[in-house]
Structures are given as C-alpha cells and as structure tokens.
Amino acid sequence: MGLVSYIIAVGLVIGRMGVFHPEDLGYTASSALGIVVFEVLLVKMFCYLLNVGSELQFLDIVAFSGYKFVPTIIVVLLKPWAPWWMTWTGFFYFGFALAFFMIRSMRYALIPESSAVMGVNTHRKRRIHFLFVIAMMQFLYIWILIRYKTSKL
C-alpha cells in the first residue's frame, strides 16, 4: 500500500511540474520495488548469517521494508513546494523517526531477551550492529527514493 501511494505521489508531483510521462510511473515503480527487494534480501541474508531463527518471518521483513514509504511520501510532497531547508529538515526528521521506529520494532525479533547469558554476547553485539545498520540504511533508501527521475528532465 505504501509502495502504491509513493508511486501516486511521485506521479502527482511530476504532473504538477508539467513534465509527466506515463513511463515515469513505471520507472518509479521498478526502482521502488527494487529497493524493497534489495532490503528484504539483505535482511534475510544477514538473519541467516547471524543465526536469527524463526523470530523474524519473511512477511515481517516485507512489512518493515514498507514503512519507509511513509516518510518518503511526505518528503516527496514537500520537495517541489517547500524551501530547500524545509525539505532537508523533513528528510532528516522523518529519517531519524523511521530509524528509531525500526530499531524499536526489530529489536525484539533480532535480539532475544535470553541472549543475556554469558557466551552469547558476541552474537548480541553483532545483532545490535546489524540493527543499527538497518536503521541507518533507511536514510539511503529514502534519499534514493526522493530523487525521482522523469523522462523529460
């Protein structure tokens, strides 16, 4: 749902700029879907490498990956009509909010409470670092998504 809303928002912004072309919707959809697939595969691969069991299911990862479209839509709608400093303020504010949300939400699945036992601290540290990397990668994903391209620009 977030993906479709993002595509519609980008189409609206491009249309308001007067440079809309139907190919832009396809480009936007494929690039956004590519980012979601890349993130899901990356998280799934690291879950395998960090030996995260059945706590984090595939559909949970897909759902967590879709949350990035909420702040992205807001920034995309801010971009053409707000001053540059307001756009970047929104980018960083909503990016940090998304990163905080991802850390708080995925913490329970990636870092089980039973890992406080001695001997598991190395796995715990790796999982915490992985969780931090996931949260910071959201900035990169949002930045890529707000740089929508049109066929005429």
Short mmCIF file of N, CA and C in Angstrom, two decimals:
data_model
loop_
_atom_site.label_atom_id
_atom_site.label_comp_id
_atom_site.label_asym_id
_atom_site.label_seq_id
_atom_site.Cartn_x
_atom_site.Cartn_y
_atom_site.Cartn_z
N MET A 1 0.83 -1.19 0.00
CA MET A 1 0.00 0.00 0.00
C MET A 1 0.87 1.26 0.00
N GLY A 2 1.94 1.21 0.78
CA GLY A 2 2.85 2.35 0.80
C GLY A 2 3.55 2.53 -0.53
N LEU A 3 3.88 1.42 -1.17
CA LEU A 3 4.54 1.48 -2.47
C LEU A 3 3.63 2.14 -3.51
N VAL A 4 2.37 1.73 -3.53
CA VAL A 4 1.43 2.31 -4.49
C VAL A 4 1.19 3.78 -4.19
N SER A 5 1.09 4.13 -2.91
CA SER A 5 0.91 5.54 -2.53
C SER A 5 2.11 6.37 -2.94
N TYR A 6 3.30 5.80 -2.81
CA TYR A 6 4.51 6.51 -3.23
C TYR A 6 4.49 6.76 -4.73
N ILE A 7 4.12 5.76 -5.51
CA ILE A 7 4.08 5.91 -6.97
C ILE A 7 3.06 6.99 -7.35
N ILE A 8 1.91 6.99 -6.70
CA ILE A 8 0.89 8.01 -6.98
C ILE A 8 1.39 9.39 -6.59
N ALA A 9 2.07 9.50 -5.44
CA ALA A 9 2.58 10.80 -5.00
C ALA A 9 3.62 11.34 -5.98
N VAL A 10 4.52 10.48 -6.44
CA VAL A 10 5.52 10.93 -7.41
C VAL A 10 4.85 11.33 -8.72
N GLY A 11 3.85 10.57 -9.14
CA GLY A 11 3.11 10.94 -10.35
C GLY A 11 2.40 12.27 -10.20
N LEU A 12 1.86 12.52 -9.03
CA LEU A 12 1.20 13.80 -8.76
C LEU A 12 2.20 14.96 -8.82
N VAL A 13 3.34 14.78 -8.20
CA VAL A 13 4.35 15.84 -8.19
C VAL A 13 4.89 16.10 -9.60
N ILE A 14 5.17 15.04 -10.32
CA ILE A 14 5.68 15.21 -11.69
C ILE A 14 4.60 15.86 -12.57
N GLY A 15 3.36 15.48 -12.37
CA GLY A 15 2.27 16.09 -13.13
C GLY A 15 2.09 17.55 -12.82
N ARG A 16 2.24 17.93 -11.55
CA ARG A 16 2.13 19.34 -11.18
C ARG A 16 3.29 20.16 -11.74
N MET A 17 4.43 19.50 -11.98
CA MET A 17 5.56 20.20 -12.58
C MET A 17 5.37 20.36 -14.09
N GLY A 18 4.41 19.63 -14.65
CA GLY A 18 4.13 19.74 -16.08
C GLY A 18 5.00 18.90 -16.97
N VAL A 19 5.71 17.92 -16.40
CA VAL A 19 6.60 17.08 -17.20
C VAL A 19 6.22 15.61 -17.09
N PHE A 20 4.97 15.33 -16.82
CA PHE A 20 4.54 13.94 -16.62
C PHE A 20 4.58 13.17 -17.93
N HIS A 21 5.03 11.94 -17.81
CA HIS A 21 5.00 10.99 -18.91
C HIS A 21 4.71 9.63 -18.29
N PRO A 22 3.87 8.81 -18.89
CA PRO A 22 3.50 7.52 -18.28
C PRO A 22 4.68 6.61 -17.97
N GLU A 23 5.76 6.74 -18.69
CA GLU A 23 6.94 5.93 -18.41
C GLU A 23 7.51 6.21 -17.02
N ASP A 24 7.28 7.42 -16.52
CA ASP A 24 7.80 7.78 -15.21
C ASP A 24 7.19 6.93 -14.10
N LEU A 25 5.95 6.55 -14.25
CA LEU A 25 5.31 5.69 -13.25
C LEU A 25 5.97 4.31 -13.24
N GLY A 26 6.27 3.79 -14.40
CA GLY A 26 6.95 2.50 -14.47
C GLY A 26 8.35 2.55 -13.90
N TYR A 27 9.08 3.62 -14.21
CA TYR A 27 10.42 3.78 -13.66
C TYR A 27 10.37 3.90 -12.15
N THR A 28 9.42 4.69 -11.65
CA THR A 28 9.28 4.87 -10.20
C THR A 28 8.92 3.56 -9.53
N ALA A 29 7.99 2.82 -10.12
CA ALA A 29 7.57 1.54 -9.53
C ALA A 29 8.71 0.53 -9.51
N SER A 30 9.45 0.44 -10.60
CA SER A 30 10.52 -0.55 -10.65
C SER A 30 11.67 -0.19 -9.72
N SER A 31 12.00 1.08 -9.60
CA SER A 31 13.09 1.45 -8.70
C SER A 31 12.68 1.25 -7.24
N ALA A 32 11.45 1.59 -6.89
CA ALA A 32 10.99 1.40 -5.51
C ALA A 32 10.89 -0.08 -5.18
N LEU A 33 10.37 -0.87 -6.10
CA LEU A 33 10.28 -2.31 -5.85
C LEU A 33 11.66 -2.93 -5.76
N GLY A 34 12.60 -2.44 -6.55
CA GLY A 34 13.98 -2.92 -6.47
C GLY A 34 14.60 -2.65 -5.12
N ILE A 35 14.33 -1.48 -4.56
CA ILE A 35 14.86 -1.15 -3.24
C ILE A 35 14.25 -2.05 -2.17
N VAL A 36 12.96 -2.31 -2.27
CA VAL A 36 12.30 -3.19 -1.29
C VAL A 36 12.87 -4.60 -1.39
N VAL A 37 13.00 -5.12 -2.61
CA VAL A 37 13.54 -6.47 -2.78
C VAL A 37 14.97 -6.54 -2.29
N PHE A 38 15.78 -5.52 -2.59
CA PHE A 38 17.17 -5.50 -2.11
C PHE A 38 17.23 -5.51 -0.59
N GLU A 39 16.39 -4.69 0.04
CA GLU A 39 16.42 -4.64 1.50
C GLU A 39 15.95 -5.96 2.11
N VAL A 40 14.91 -6.55 1.57
CA VAL A 40 14.41 -7.81 2.10
C VAL A 40 15.47 -8.90 1.96
N LEU A 41 16.11 -8.99 0.81
CA LEU A 41 17.16 -9.99 0.61
C LEU A 41 18.36 -9.75 1.51
N LEU A 42 18.72 -8.48 1.70
CA LEU A 42 19.85 -8.15 2.58
C LEU A 42 19.54 -8.54 4.02
N VAL A 43 18.36 -8.20 4.50
CA VAL A 43 17.99 -8.54 5.88
C VAL A 43 17.90 -10.05 6.05
N LYS A 44 17.31 -10.72 5.08
CA LYS A 44 17.18 -12.18 5.17
C LYS A 44 18.55 -12.85 5.17
N MET A 45 19.49 -12.34 4.35
CA MET A 45 20.82 -12.90 4.30
C MET A 45 21.54 -12.72 5.65
N PHE A 46 21.44 -11.51 6.21
CA PHE A 46 22.11 -11.27 7.48
C PHE A 46 21.44 -12.01 8.62
N CYS A 47 20.14 -12.22 8.53
CA CYS A 47 19.48 -13.05 9.55
C CYS A 47 20.01 -14.48 9.50
N TYR A 48 20.27 -14.97 8.31
CA TYR A 48 20.86 -16.29 8.18
C TYR A 48 22.28 -16.31 8.73
N LEU A 49 23.07 -15.29 8.39
CA LEU A 49 24.46 -15.25 8.86
C LEU A 49 24.57 -15.05 10.36
N LEU A 50 23.62 -14.31 10.95
CA LEU A 50 23.65 -14.07 12.39
C LEU A 50 22.87 -15.12 13.17
N ASN A 51 22.37 -16.11 12.45
CA ASN A 51 21.67 -17.22 13.07
C ASN A 51 20.42 -16.78 13.83
N VAL A 52 19.70 -15.84 13.22
CA VAL A 52 18.42 -15.43 13.79
C VAL A 52 17.39 -16.44 13.31
N GLY A 53 16.75 -17.08 14.25
CA GLY A 53 15.83 -18.17 13.92
C GLY A 53 14.50 -17.68 13.42
N SER A 54 13.46 -18.30 13.88
CA SER A 54 12.12 -18.04 13.37
C SER A 54 11.48 -16.81 14.00
N GLU A 55 12.24 -16.01 14.74
CA GLU A 55 11.67 -14.82 15.36
C GLU A 55 11.26 -13.79 14.32
N LEU A 56 11.99 -13.72 13.23
CA LEU A 56 11.73 -12.72 12.20
C LEU A 56 11.31 -13.44 10.92
N GLN A 57 10.03 -13.41 10.62
CA GLN A 57 9.48 -14.09 9.45
C GLN A 57 9.65 -13.23 8.21
N PHE A 58 9.49 -13.87 7.06
CA PHE A 58 9.67 -13.18 5.78
C PHE A 58 8.68 -12.03 5.61
N LEU A 59 7.43 -12.26 5.94
CA LEU A 59 6.42 -11.21 5.78
C LEU A 59 6.64 -10.06 6.77
N ASP A 60 7.23 -10.36 7.92
CA ASP A 60 7.59 -9.28 8.84
C ASP A 60 8.64 -8.37 8.22
N ILE A 61 9.61 -8.97 7.56
CA ILE A 61 10.65 -8.18 6.90
C ILE A 61 10.06 -7.34 5.78
N VAL A 62 9.15 -7.91 5.01
CA VAL A 62 8.50 -7.16 3.93
C VAL A 62 7.70 -6.00 4.52
N ALA A 63 6.99 -6.24 5.63
CA ALA A 63 6.22 -5.17 6.26
C ALA A 63 7.13 -4.07 6.79
N PHE A 64 8.22 -4.45 7.44
CA PHE A 64 9.17 -3.44 7.93
C PHE A 64 9.76 -2.65 6.78
N SER A 65 9.98 -3.30 5.65
CA SER A 65 10.54 -2.62 4.49
C SER A 65 9.55 -1.61 3.90
N GLY A 66 8.28 -1.85 4.05
CA GLY A 66 7.28 -0.95 3.50
C GLY A 66 7.08 0.32 4.31
N TYR A 67 7.56 0.34 5.54
CA TYR A 67 7.38 1.53 6.38
C TYR A 67 8.16 2.73 5.87
N LYS A 68 9.18 2.51 5.05
CA LYS A 68 9.99 3.63 4.58
C LYS A 68 9.22 4.55 3.64
N PHE A 69 8.10 4.08 3.11
CA PHE A 69 7.36 4.89 2.15
C PHE A 69 6.57 6.01 2.82
N VAL A 70 6.26 5.89 4.10
CA VAL A 70 5.52 6.95 4.79
C VAL A 70 6.33 8.25 4.84
N PRO A 71 7.56 8.22 5.38
CA PRO A 71 8.33 9.47 5.36
C PRO A 71 8.74 9.89 3.96
N THR A 72 8.92 8.92 3.07
CA THR A 72 9.31 9.25 1.71
C THR A 72 8.21 10.03 1.00
N ILE A 73 6.96 9.63 1.19
CA ILE A 73 5.85 10.34 0.57
C ILE A 73 5.77 11.77 1.09
N ILE A 74 5.97 11.95 2.38
CA ILE A 74 5.92 13.30 2.96
C ILE A 74 7.02 14.17 2.36
N VAL A 75 8.22 13.65 2.26
CA VAL A 75 9.33 14.44 1.71
C VAL A 75 9.13 14.69 0.22
N VAL A 76 8.61 13.71 -0.51
CA VAL A 76 8.34 13.91 -1.94
C VAL A 76 7.31 15.02 -2.13
N LEU A 77 6.29 15.06 -1.29
CA LEU A 77 5.28 16.11 -1.41
C LEU A 77 5.79 17.47 -0.94
N LEU A 78 6.77 17.48 -0.05
CA LEU A 78 7.38 18.74 0.39
C LEU A 78 8.33 19.32 -0.66
N LYS A 79 9.00 18.44 -1.37
CA LYS A 79 10.12 18.84 -2.23
C LYS A 79 9.79 19.95 -3.24
N PRO A 80 8.72 19.86 -4.03
CA PRO A 80 8.54 20.91 -5.05
C PRO A 80 7.98 22.22 -4.52
N TRP A 81 7.34 22.20 -3.35
CA TRP A 81 6.65 23.41 -2.90
C TRP A 81 7.28 24.06 -1.67
N ALA A 82 8.10 23.37 -0.96
CA ALA A 82 8.72 23.92 0.24
C ALA A 82 10.13 24.39 -0.08
N PRO A 83 10.66 25.32 0.73
CA PRO A 83 12.06 25.72 0.54
C PRO A 83 13.00 24.54 0.78
N TRP A 84 14.20 24.65 0.26
CA TRP A 84 15.15 23.54 0.34
C TRP A 84 15.46 23.15 1.78
N TRP A 85 15.55 24.14 2.68
CA TRP A 85 15.89 23.83 4.06
C TRP A 85 14.75 23.08 4.75
N MET A 86 13.52 23.34 4.37
CA MET A 86 12.39 22.62 4.96
C MET A 86 12.35 21.18 4.45
N THR A 87 12.71 21.00 3.19
CA THR A 87 12.75 19.65 2.63
C THR A 87 13.81 18.81 3.34
N TRP A 88 14.99 19.39 3.53
CA TRP A 88 16.06 18.63 4.19
C TRP A 88 15.78 18.44 5.68
N THR A 89 15.13 19.41 6.30
CA THR A 89 14.73 19.23 7.70
C THR A 89 13.73 18.09 7.81
N GLY A 90 12.77 18.05 6.90
CA GLY A 90 11.82 16.95 6.88
C GLY A 90 12.49 15.62 6.60
N PHE A 91 13.46 15.63 5.69
CA PHE A 91 14.20 14.40 5.37
C PHE A 91 14.89 13.85 6.61
N PHE A 92 15.62 14.70 7.32
CA PHE A 92 16.35 14.22 8.49
C PHE A 92 15.41 13.89 9.65
N TYR A 93 14.38 14.70 9.86
CA TYR A 93 13.45 14.42 10.95
C TYR A 93 12.73 13.10 10.73
N PHE A 94 12.14 12.93 9.56
CA PHE A 94 11.41 11.70 9.29
C PHE A 94 12.34 10.51 9.13
N GLY A 95 13.56 10.75 8.66
CA GLY A 95 14.54 9.67 8.58
C GLY A 95 14.94 9.17 9.95
N PHE A 96 15.19 10.09 10.89
CA PHE A 96 15.51 9.67 12.25
C PHE A 96 14.31 9.00 12.93
N ALA A 97 13.12 9.49 12.64
CA ALA A 97 11.93 8.87 13.21
C ALA A 97 11.77 7.44 12.70
N LEU A 98 12.01 7.24 11.41
CA LEU A 98 11.92 5.90 10.85
C LEU A 98 13.02 5.00 11.41
N ALA A 99 14.22 5.52 11.54
CA ALA A 99 15.32 4.73 12.09
C ALA A 99 15.02 4.33 13.54
N PHE A 100 14.51 5.26 14.31
CA PHE A 100 14.14 4.96 15.70
C PHE A 100 13.05 3.90 15.75
N PHE A 101 12.05 4.03 14.88
CA PHE A 101 10.98 3.05 14.82
C PHE A 101 11.51 1.67 14.45
N MET A 102 12.41 1.62 13.46
CA MET A 102 12.96 0.33 13.04
C MET A 102 13.76 -0.32 14.16
N ILE A 103 14.54 0.47 14.88
CA ILE A 103 15.31 -0.09 15.99
C ILE A 103 14.38 -0.63 17.06
N ARG A 104 13.38 0.15 17.42
CA ARG A 104 12.45 -0.29 18.48
C ARG A 104 11.61 -1.50 18.06
N SER A 105 11.24 -1.55 16.80
CA SER A 105 10.36 -2.63 16.34
C SER A 105 11.12 -3.93 16.10
N MET A 106 12.28 -3.83 15.48
CA MET A 106 13.01 -5.04 15.13
C MET A 106 13.88 -5.57 16.27
N ARG A 107 14.02 -4.80 17.31
CA ARG A 107 14.86 -5.22 18.42
C ARG A 107 14.37 -6.51 19.06
N TYR A 108 13.08 -6.66 19.20
CA TYR A 108 12.54 -7.83 19.87
C TYR A 108 12.69 -9.10 19.03
N ALA A 109 12.73 -8.94 17.72
CA ALA A 109 12.90 -10.10 16.87
C ALA A 109 14.37 -10.47 16.68
N LEU A 110 15.24 -9.47 16.64
CA LEU A 110 16.66 -9.73 16.39
C LEU A 110 17.46 -10.01 17.65
N ILE A 111 17.06 -9.41 18.76
CA ILE A 111 17.83 -9.55 19.99
C ILE A 111 16.91 -10.15 21.06
N PRO A 112 16.87 -11.47 21.16
CA PRO A 112 16.01 -12.08 22.17
C PRO A 112 16.53 -11.80 23.57
N GLU A 113 15.62 -11.80 24.52
CA GLU A 113 15.99 -11.50 25.91
C GLU A 113 16.88 -12.57 26.52
N SER A 114 16.84 -13.77 26.01
CA SER A 114 17.65 -14.85 26.57
C SER A 114 19.12 -14.74 26.17
N SER A 115 19.47 -13.75 25.37
CA SER A 115 20.85 -13.63 24.93
C SER A 115 21.73 -12.93 25.95
N ALA A 116 21.19 -12.63 27.12
CA ALA A 116 21.98 -12.01 28.17
C ALA A 116 22.88 -13.01 28.88
N VAL A 117 22.76 -14.28 28.53
CA VAL A 117 23.58 -15.33 29.12
C VAL A 117 25.01 -15.18 28.62
N MET A 118 25.97 -15.51 29.46
CA MET A 118 27.38 -15.40 29.07
C MET A 118 27.67 -16.32 27.88
N GLY A 119 28.53 -15.88 27.02
CA GLY A 119 28.90 -16.67 25.86
C GLY A 119 28.11 -16.30 24.61
N VAL A 120 27.05 -15.57 24.75
CA VAL A 120 26.24 -15.18 23.61
C VAL A 120 26.42 -13.69 23.33
N ASN A 121 27.27 -13.02 24.09
CA ASN A 121 27.45 -11.58 23.93
C ASN A 121 28.01 -11.21 22.55
N THR A 122 28.82 -12.07 21.95
CA THR A 122 29.34 -11.74 20.63
C THR A 122 28.20 -11.71 19.61
N HIS A 123 27.29 -12.65 19.73
CA HIS A 123 26.13 -12.62 18.83
C HIS A 123 25.25 -11.43 19.11
N ARG A 124 25.12 -11.08 20.37
CA ARG A 124 24.30 -9.93 20.73
C ARG A 124 24.87 -8.64 20.16
N LYS A 125 26.20 -8.47 20.27
CA LYS A 125 26.84 -7.28 19.72
C LYS A 125 26.68 -7.22 18.21
N ARG A 126 26.84 -8.35 17.54
CA ARG A 126 26.68 -8.38 16.09
C ARG A 126 25.25 -8.03 15.69
N ARG A 127 24.31 -8.54 16.44
CA ARG A 127 22.90 -8.26 16.13
C ARG A 127 22.57 -6.79 16.37
N ILE A 128 23.14 -6.20 17.41
CA ILE A 128 22.92 -4.78 17.68
C ILE A 128 23.52 -3.94 16.55
N HIS A 129 24.72 -4.29 16.11
CA HIS A 129 25.34 -3.57 15.00
C HIS A 129 24.52 -3.73 13.72
N PHE A 130 24.04 -4.93 13.48
CA PHE A 130 23.20 -5.16 12.31
C PHE A 130 21.92 -4.34 12.38
N LEU A 131 21.32 -4.27 13.55
CA LEU A 131 20.11 -3.47 13.73
C LEU A 131 20.38 -1.99 13.47
N PHE A 132 21.53 -1.50 13.93
CA PHE A 132 21.91 -0.11 13.68
C PHE A 132 22.14 0.14 12.19
N VAL A 133 22.76 -0.81 11.51
CA VAL A 133 22.99 -0.66 10.06
C VAL A 133 21.66 -0.63 9.32
N ILE A 134 20.72 -1.48 9.70
CA ILE A 134 19.39 -1.46 9.08
C ILE A 134 18.75 -0.09 9.25
N ALA A 135 18.83 0.45 10.45
CA ALA A 135 18.21 1.75 10.73
C ALA A 135 18.87 2.86 9.93
N MET A 136 20.18 2.86 9.81
CA MET A 136 20.86 3.92 9.09
C MET A 136 20.71 3.78 7.58
N MET A 137 20.51 2.56 7.10
CA MET A 137 20.29 2.36 5.67
C MET A 137 18.97 2.98 5.21
N GLN A 138 18.06 3.23 6.13
CA GLN A 138 16.78 3.84 5.77
C GLN A 138 17.01 5.24 5.18
N PHE A 139 18.02 5.96 5.68
CA PHE A 139 18.35 7.27 5.12
C PHE A 139 18.76 7.14 3.65
N LEU A 140 19.57 6.15 3.35
CA LEU A 140 19.99 5.93 1.97
C LEU A 140 18.80 5.58 1.09
N TYR A 141 17.94 4.71 1.57
CA TYR A 141 16.77 4.32 0.78
C TYR A 141 15.85 5.52 0.53
N ILE A 142 15.60 6.31 1.55
CA ILE A 142 14.73 7.49 1.38
C ILE A 142 15.38 8.47 0.41
N TRP A 143 16.68 8.67 0.54
CA TRP A 143 17.37 9.60 -0.35
C TRP A 143 17.28 9.15 -1.80
N ILE A 144 17.44 7.85 -2.04
CA ILE A 144 17.31 7.33 -3.40
C ILE A 144 15.88 7.51 -3.90
N LEU A 145 14.91 7.27 -3.05
CA LEU A 145 13.52 7.35 -3.48
C LEU A 145 13.04 8.78 -3.74
N ILE A 146 13.59 9.77 -3.03
CA ILE A 146 13.13 11.14 -3.27
C ILE A 146 13.79 11.75 -4.50
N ARG A 147 14.77 11.07 -5.05
CA ARG A 147 15.42 11.56 -6.27
C ARG A 147 14.75 10.93 -7.48
N TYR A 148 13.45 11.15 -7.60
CA TYR A 148 12.70 10.58 -8.72
C TYR A 148 13.16 11.25 -10.01
N LYS A 149 13.11 10.49 -11.07
CA LYS A 149 13.54 10.98 -12.38
C LYS A 149 12.35 11.00 -13.32
N THR A 150 12.36 11.95 -14.21
CA THR A 150 11.34 12.00 -15.24
C THR A 150 12.02 11.84 -16.59
N SER A 151 11.25 11.48 -17.58
CA SER A 151 11.84 11.27 -18.89
C SER A 151 12.19 12.58 -19.58
N LYS A 152 11.63 13.70 -19.10
CA LYS A 152 11.90 14.99 -19.73
C LYS A 152 12.94 15.82 -19.00
N LEU A 153 13.31 15.43 -17.79
CA LEU A 153 14.30 16.22 -17.05
C LEU A 153 15.67 15.63 -17.17
#
